[in-house]
Tab-separated table of C-alpha atoms and ligand atoms in Angstrom:
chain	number	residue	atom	x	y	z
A	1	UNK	CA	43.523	134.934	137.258
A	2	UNK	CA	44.736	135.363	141.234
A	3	UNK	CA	47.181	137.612	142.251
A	4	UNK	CA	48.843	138.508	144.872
A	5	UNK	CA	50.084	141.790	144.711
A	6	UNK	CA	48.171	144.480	142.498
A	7	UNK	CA	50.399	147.949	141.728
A	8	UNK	CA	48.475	150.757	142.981
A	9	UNK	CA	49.410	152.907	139.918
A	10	UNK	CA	50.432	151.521	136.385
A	11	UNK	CA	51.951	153.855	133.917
A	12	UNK	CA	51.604	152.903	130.088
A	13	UNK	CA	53.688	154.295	127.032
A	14	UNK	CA	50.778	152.870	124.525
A	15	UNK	CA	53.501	152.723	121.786
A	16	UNK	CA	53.480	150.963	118.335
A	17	UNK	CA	50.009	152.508	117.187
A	18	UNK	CA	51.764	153.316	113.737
A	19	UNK	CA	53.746	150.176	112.969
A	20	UNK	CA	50.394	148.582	114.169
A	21	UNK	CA	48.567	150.600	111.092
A	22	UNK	CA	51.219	149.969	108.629
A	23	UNK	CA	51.142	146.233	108.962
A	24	UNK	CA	47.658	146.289	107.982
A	25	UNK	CA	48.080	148.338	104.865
A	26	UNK	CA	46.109	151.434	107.097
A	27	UNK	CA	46.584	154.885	107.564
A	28	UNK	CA	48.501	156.036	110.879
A	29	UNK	CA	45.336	157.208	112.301
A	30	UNK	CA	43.562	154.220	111.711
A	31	UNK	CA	46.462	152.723	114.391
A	32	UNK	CA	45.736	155.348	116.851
A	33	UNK	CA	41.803	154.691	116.442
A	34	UNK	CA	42.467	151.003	117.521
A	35	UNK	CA	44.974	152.552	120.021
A	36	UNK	CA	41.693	154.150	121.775
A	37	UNK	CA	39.911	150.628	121.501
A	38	UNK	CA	42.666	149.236	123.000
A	39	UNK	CA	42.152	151.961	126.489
A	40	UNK	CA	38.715	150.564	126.473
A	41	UNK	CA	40.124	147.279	126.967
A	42	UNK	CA	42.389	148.035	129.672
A	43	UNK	CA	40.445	149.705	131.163
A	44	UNK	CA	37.787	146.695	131.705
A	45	UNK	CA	40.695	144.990	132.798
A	46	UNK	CA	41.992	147.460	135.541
A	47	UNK	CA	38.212	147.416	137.038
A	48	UNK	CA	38.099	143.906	137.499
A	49	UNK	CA	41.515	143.492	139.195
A	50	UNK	CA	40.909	146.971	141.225
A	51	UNK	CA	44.007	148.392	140.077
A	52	UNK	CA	43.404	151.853	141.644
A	53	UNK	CA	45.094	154.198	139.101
A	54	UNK	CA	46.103	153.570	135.298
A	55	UNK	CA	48.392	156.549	133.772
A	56	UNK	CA	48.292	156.736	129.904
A	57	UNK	CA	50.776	158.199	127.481
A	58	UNK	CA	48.831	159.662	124.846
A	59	UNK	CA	50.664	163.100	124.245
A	60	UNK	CA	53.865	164.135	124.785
A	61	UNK	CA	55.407	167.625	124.907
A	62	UNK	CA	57.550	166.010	122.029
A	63	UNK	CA	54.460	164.735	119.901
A	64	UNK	CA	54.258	168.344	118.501
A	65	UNK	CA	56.954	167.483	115.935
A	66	UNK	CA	54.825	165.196	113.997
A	67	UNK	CA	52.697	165.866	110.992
A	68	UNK	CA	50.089	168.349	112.153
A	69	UNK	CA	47.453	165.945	110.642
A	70	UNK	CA	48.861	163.749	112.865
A	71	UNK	CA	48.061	166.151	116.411
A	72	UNK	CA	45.156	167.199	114.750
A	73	UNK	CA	44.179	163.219	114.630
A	74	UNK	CA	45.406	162.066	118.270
A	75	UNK	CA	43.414	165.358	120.114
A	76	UNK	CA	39.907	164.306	117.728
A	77	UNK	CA	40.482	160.610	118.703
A	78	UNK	CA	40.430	161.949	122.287
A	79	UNK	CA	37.024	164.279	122.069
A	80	UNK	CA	35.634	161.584	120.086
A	81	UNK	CA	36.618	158.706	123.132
A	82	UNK	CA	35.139	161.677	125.836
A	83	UNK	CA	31.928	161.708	123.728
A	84	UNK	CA	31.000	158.605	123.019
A	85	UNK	CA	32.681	156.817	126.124
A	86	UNK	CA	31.653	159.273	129.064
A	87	UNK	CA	28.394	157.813	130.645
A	88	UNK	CA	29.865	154.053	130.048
A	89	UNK	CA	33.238	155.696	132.156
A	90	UNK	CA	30.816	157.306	134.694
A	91	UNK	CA	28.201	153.710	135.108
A	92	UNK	CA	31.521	152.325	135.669
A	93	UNK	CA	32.806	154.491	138.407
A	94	UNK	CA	35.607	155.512	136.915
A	95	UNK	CA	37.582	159.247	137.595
A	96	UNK	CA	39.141	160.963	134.799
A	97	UNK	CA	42.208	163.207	135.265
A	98	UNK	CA	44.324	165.258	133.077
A	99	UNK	CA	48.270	165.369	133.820
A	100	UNK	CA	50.367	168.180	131.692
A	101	UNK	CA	50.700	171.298	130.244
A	102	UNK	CA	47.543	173.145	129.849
A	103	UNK	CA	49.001	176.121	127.818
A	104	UNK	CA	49.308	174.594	124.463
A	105	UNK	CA	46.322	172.573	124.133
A	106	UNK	CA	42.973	173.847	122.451
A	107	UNK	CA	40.268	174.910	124.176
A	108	UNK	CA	38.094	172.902	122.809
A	109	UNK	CA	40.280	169.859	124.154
A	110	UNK	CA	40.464	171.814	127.645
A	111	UNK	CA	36.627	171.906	127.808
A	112	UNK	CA	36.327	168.349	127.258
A	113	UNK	CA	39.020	166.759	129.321
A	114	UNK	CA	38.090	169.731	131.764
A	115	UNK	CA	34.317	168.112	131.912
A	116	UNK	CA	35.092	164.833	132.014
A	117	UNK	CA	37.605	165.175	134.827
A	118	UNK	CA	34.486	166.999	136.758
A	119	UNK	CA	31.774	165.157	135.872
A	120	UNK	CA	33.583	162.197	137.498
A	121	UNK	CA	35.455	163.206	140.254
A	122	UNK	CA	33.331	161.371	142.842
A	123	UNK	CA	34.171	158.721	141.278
A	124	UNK	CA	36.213	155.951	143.191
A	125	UNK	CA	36.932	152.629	141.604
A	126	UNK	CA	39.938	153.557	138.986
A	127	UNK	CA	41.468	156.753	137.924
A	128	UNK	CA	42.454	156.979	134.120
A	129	UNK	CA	44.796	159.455	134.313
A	130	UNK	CA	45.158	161.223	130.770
A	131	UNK	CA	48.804	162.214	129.915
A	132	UNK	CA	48.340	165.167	127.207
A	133	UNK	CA	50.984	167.771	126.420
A	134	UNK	CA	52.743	165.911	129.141
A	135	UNK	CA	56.610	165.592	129.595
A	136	UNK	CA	58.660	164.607	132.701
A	137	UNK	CA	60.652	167.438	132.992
A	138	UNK	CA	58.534	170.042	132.094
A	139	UNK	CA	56.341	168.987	134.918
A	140	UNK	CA	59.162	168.881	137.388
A	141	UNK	CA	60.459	172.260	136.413
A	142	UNK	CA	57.049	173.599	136.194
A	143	UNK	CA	56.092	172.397	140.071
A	144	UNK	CA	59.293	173.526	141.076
A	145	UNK	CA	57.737	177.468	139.849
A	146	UNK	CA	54.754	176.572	141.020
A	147	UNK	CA	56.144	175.722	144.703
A	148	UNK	CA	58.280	178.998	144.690
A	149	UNK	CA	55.098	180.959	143.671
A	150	UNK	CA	53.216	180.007	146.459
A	151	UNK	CA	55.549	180.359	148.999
A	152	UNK	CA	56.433	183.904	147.697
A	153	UNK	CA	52.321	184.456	148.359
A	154	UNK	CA	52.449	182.770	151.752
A	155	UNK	CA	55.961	184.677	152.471
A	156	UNK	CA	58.064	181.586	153.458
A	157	UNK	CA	61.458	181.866	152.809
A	158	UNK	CA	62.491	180.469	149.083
A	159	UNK	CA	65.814	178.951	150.154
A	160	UNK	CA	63.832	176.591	152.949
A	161	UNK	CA	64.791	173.021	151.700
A	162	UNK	CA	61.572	171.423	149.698
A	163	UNK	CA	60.601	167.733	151.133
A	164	UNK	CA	59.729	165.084	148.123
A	165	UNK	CA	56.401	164.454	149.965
A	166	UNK	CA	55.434	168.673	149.693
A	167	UNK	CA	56.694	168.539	146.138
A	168	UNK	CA	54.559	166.052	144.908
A	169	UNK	CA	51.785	168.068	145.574
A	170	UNK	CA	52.789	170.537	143.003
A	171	UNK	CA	53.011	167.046	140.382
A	172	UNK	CA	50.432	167.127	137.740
A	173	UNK	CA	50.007	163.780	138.709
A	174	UNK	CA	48.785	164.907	142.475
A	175	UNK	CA	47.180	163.041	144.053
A	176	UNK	CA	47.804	159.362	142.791
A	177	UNK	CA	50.485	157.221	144.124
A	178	UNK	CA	54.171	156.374	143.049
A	179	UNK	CA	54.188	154.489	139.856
A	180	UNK	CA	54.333	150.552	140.952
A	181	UNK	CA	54.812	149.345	136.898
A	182	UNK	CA	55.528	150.942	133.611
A	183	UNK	CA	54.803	149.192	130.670
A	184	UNK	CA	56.017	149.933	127.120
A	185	UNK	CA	54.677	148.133	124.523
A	186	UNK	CA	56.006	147.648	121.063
A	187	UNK	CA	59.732	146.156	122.036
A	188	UNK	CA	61.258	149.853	122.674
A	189	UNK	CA	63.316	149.696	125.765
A	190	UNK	CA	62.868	153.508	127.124
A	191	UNK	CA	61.204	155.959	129.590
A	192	UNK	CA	60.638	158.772	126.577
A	193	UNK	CA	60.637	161.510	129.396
A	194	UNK	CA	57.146	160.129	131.482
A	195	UNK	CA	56.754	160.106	134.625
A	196	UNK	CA	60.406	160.640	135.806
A	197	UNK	CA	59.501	161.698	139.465
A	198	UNK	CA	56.911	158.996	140.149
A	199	UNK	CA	58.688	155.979	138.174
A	200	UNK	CA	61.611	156.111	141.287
A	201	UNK	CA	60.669	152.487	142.157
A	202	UNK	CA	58.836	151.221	139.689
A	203	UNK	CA	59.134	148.116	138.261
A	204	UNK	CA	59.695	147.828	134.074
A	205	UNK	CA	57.622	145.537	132.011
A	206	UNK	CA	58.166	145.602	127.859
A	207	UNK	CA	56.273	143.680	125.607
A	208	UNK	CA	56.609	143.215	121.689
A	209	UNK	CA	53.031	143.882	121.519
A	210	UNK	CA	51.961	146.601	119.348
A	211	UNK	CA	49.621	149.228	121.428
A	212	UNK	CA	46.561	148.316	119.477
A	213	UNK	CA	47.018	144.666	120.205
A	214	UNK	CA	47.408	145.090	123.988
A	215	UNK	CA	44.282	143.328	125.974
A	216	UNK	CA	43.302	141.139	129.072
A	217	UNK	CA	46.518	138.438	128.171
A	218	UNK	CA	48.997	141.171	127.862
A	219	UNK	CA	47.782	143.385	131.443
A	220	UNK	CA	47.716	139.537	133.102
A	221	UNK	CA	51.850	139.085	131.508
A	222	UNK	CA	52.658	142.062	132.767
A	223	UNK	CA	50.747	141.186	136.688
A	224	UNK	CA	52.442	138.410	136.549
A	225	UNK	CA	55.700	139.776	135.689
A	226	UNK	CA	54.941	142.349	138.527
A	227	UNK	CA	54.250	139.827	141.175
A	228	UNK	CA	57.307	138.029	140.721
A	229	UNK	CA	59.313	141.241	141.089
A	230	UNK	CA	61.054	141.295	145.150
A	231	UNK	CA	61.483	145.002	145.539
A	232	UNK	CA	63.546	146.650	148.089
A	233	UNK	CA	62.725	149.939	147.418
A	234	UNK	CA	66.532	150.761	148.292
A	235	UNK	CA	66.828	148.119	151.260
A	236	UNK	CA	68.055	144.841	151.918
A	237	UNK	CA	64.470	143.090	152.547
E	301	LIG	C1	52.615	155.992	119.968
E	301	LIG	O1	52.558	155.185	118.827
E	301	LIG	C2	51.298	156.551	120.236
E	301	LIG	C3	51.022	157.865	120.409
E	301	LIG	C4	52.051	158.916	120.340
E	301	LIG	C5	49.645	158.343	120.621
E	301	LIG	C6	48.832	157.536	121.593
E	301	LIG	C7	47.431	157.722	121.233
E	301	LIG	C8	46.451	156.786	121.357
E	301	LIG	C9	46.635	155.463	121.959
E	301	LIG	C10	45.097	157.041	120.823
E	301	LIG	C11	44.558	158.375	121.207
E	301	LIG	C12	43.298	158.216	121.822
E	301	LIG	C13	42.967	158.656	123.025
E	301	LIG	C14	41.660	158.313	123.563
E	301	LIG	C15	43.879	159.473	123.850
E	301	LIG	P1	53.339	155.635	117.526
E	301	LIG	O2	52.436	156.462	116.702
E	301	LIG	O3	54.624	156.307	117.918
E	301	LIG	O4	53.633	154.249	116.852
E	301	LIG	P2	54.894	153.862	115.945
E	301	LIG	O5	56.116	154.027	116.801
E	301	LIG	O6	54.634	152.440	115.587
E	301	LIG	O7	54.863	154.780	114.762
């Protein structure tokens, strides 16, 4: 397909994994597993329409509540992805970054996320942006330290008003763009604390699709969907 517009940064809450799994008479994991197949997929996708930066929801500061098998599950699907998808994410051009909370996450998922993210930082045709340990607020509270820490070190005064555009660079997200389109999949209607900052202006796409069903006909819906969209960004035109 053509389009016309292409949003520079699309932010997905890959949701529906489990309901996906119990459909099937399958274990939960079993949903996330195709979840992962599913990023593989999209990802293909985003290359060929050179949409510059794809954020994904896989772990929220709120996913610690579930089952520990559960975490335990989600962080080995993710090594296992790094391990057996790195050199087909690296032929491919693609740069790997990690957005959230480092402090509760293993090493051993550090290390990996950590190489991956280096080993492919020259890259420049898509960024997959990894979401792990990642919640809206805690990152916006977290910059906000961050910001007053290093202007304590540089000794500028902590009451000088903070721009949005200086903020931003304290943003685990830093340096990719506003978020254009969210998508949800799985029929929930809400934002589940990602993103906050960068989803200002972004347009809203839900889909009954269950995560692990998402592929090329569901990213083209949502396009679509997106080019249609007039936005104003707050103006009249
Ligand atoms: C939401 O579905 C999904 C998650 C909380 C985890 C997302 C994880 C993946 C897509 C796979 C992990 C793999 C990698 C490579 C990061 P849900 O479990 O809440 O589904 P439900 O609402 O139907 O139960």
């Amino acid at each position: 397909m053509k389009f016309k517009v292409i949003p520079s940064h699309i932010a997905v809450i890959m949701d529906g994994n489990g309901r996906w799994a119990e459909k099937q008479g399958k274990k939960r994991t079993e949903g996330h597993r195709a979840g992962a197949t599913a990023i593989d997929r999209l990802l293909d996708v985003a290359l060929e329409y050179k949409i510059p930066a794809i954020s994904l929801y896989a772990f929220s500061t709120e996913n610690w509540k579930r089952p520990i098998t559960e975490v335990n599950a989600i962080f080995n699907l993710l090594i296992e992805f790094i391990d057996t998808r790195l050199d087909d994410i690296q032929k491919k051009g693609i740069r790997i970054q990690h957005s959230g909370n480092r402090s509760k996450l293993s090493k051993k998922v550090l290390e990996k996320i950590d190489g991956a993210a280096k080993a492919t930082q020259k890259n420049k045709k898509i960024v997959a942006n990894f979401c792990l340990n990642y919640g809206g607020q805690e990152e916006i509270l977290s910059g906000f330290h961050r910001i007053q820490a290093a202007r304590k070190e540089s000794r500028v005064p902590l009451d000088k008003p903070i721009s949005p555009k200086e903020f931003e660079k304290y943003l685990y997200t830093h340096p990719l763009p506003p978020v254009d389109l969210l998508i949800r999949t799985a029929g929930e209607q809400r934002v589940s604390n990602f993103l906050l900052w960068q989803i200002a202006y972004a347009e809203f796409f839900f889909t009954n699709t269950l995560w692990p069903d998402f592929g090329r006909e569901s990213l083209e819906e949502a396009l679509v969907f997106f080019e249609s969209r007039k936005r104003k960004f707050g103006g009249l035109a």
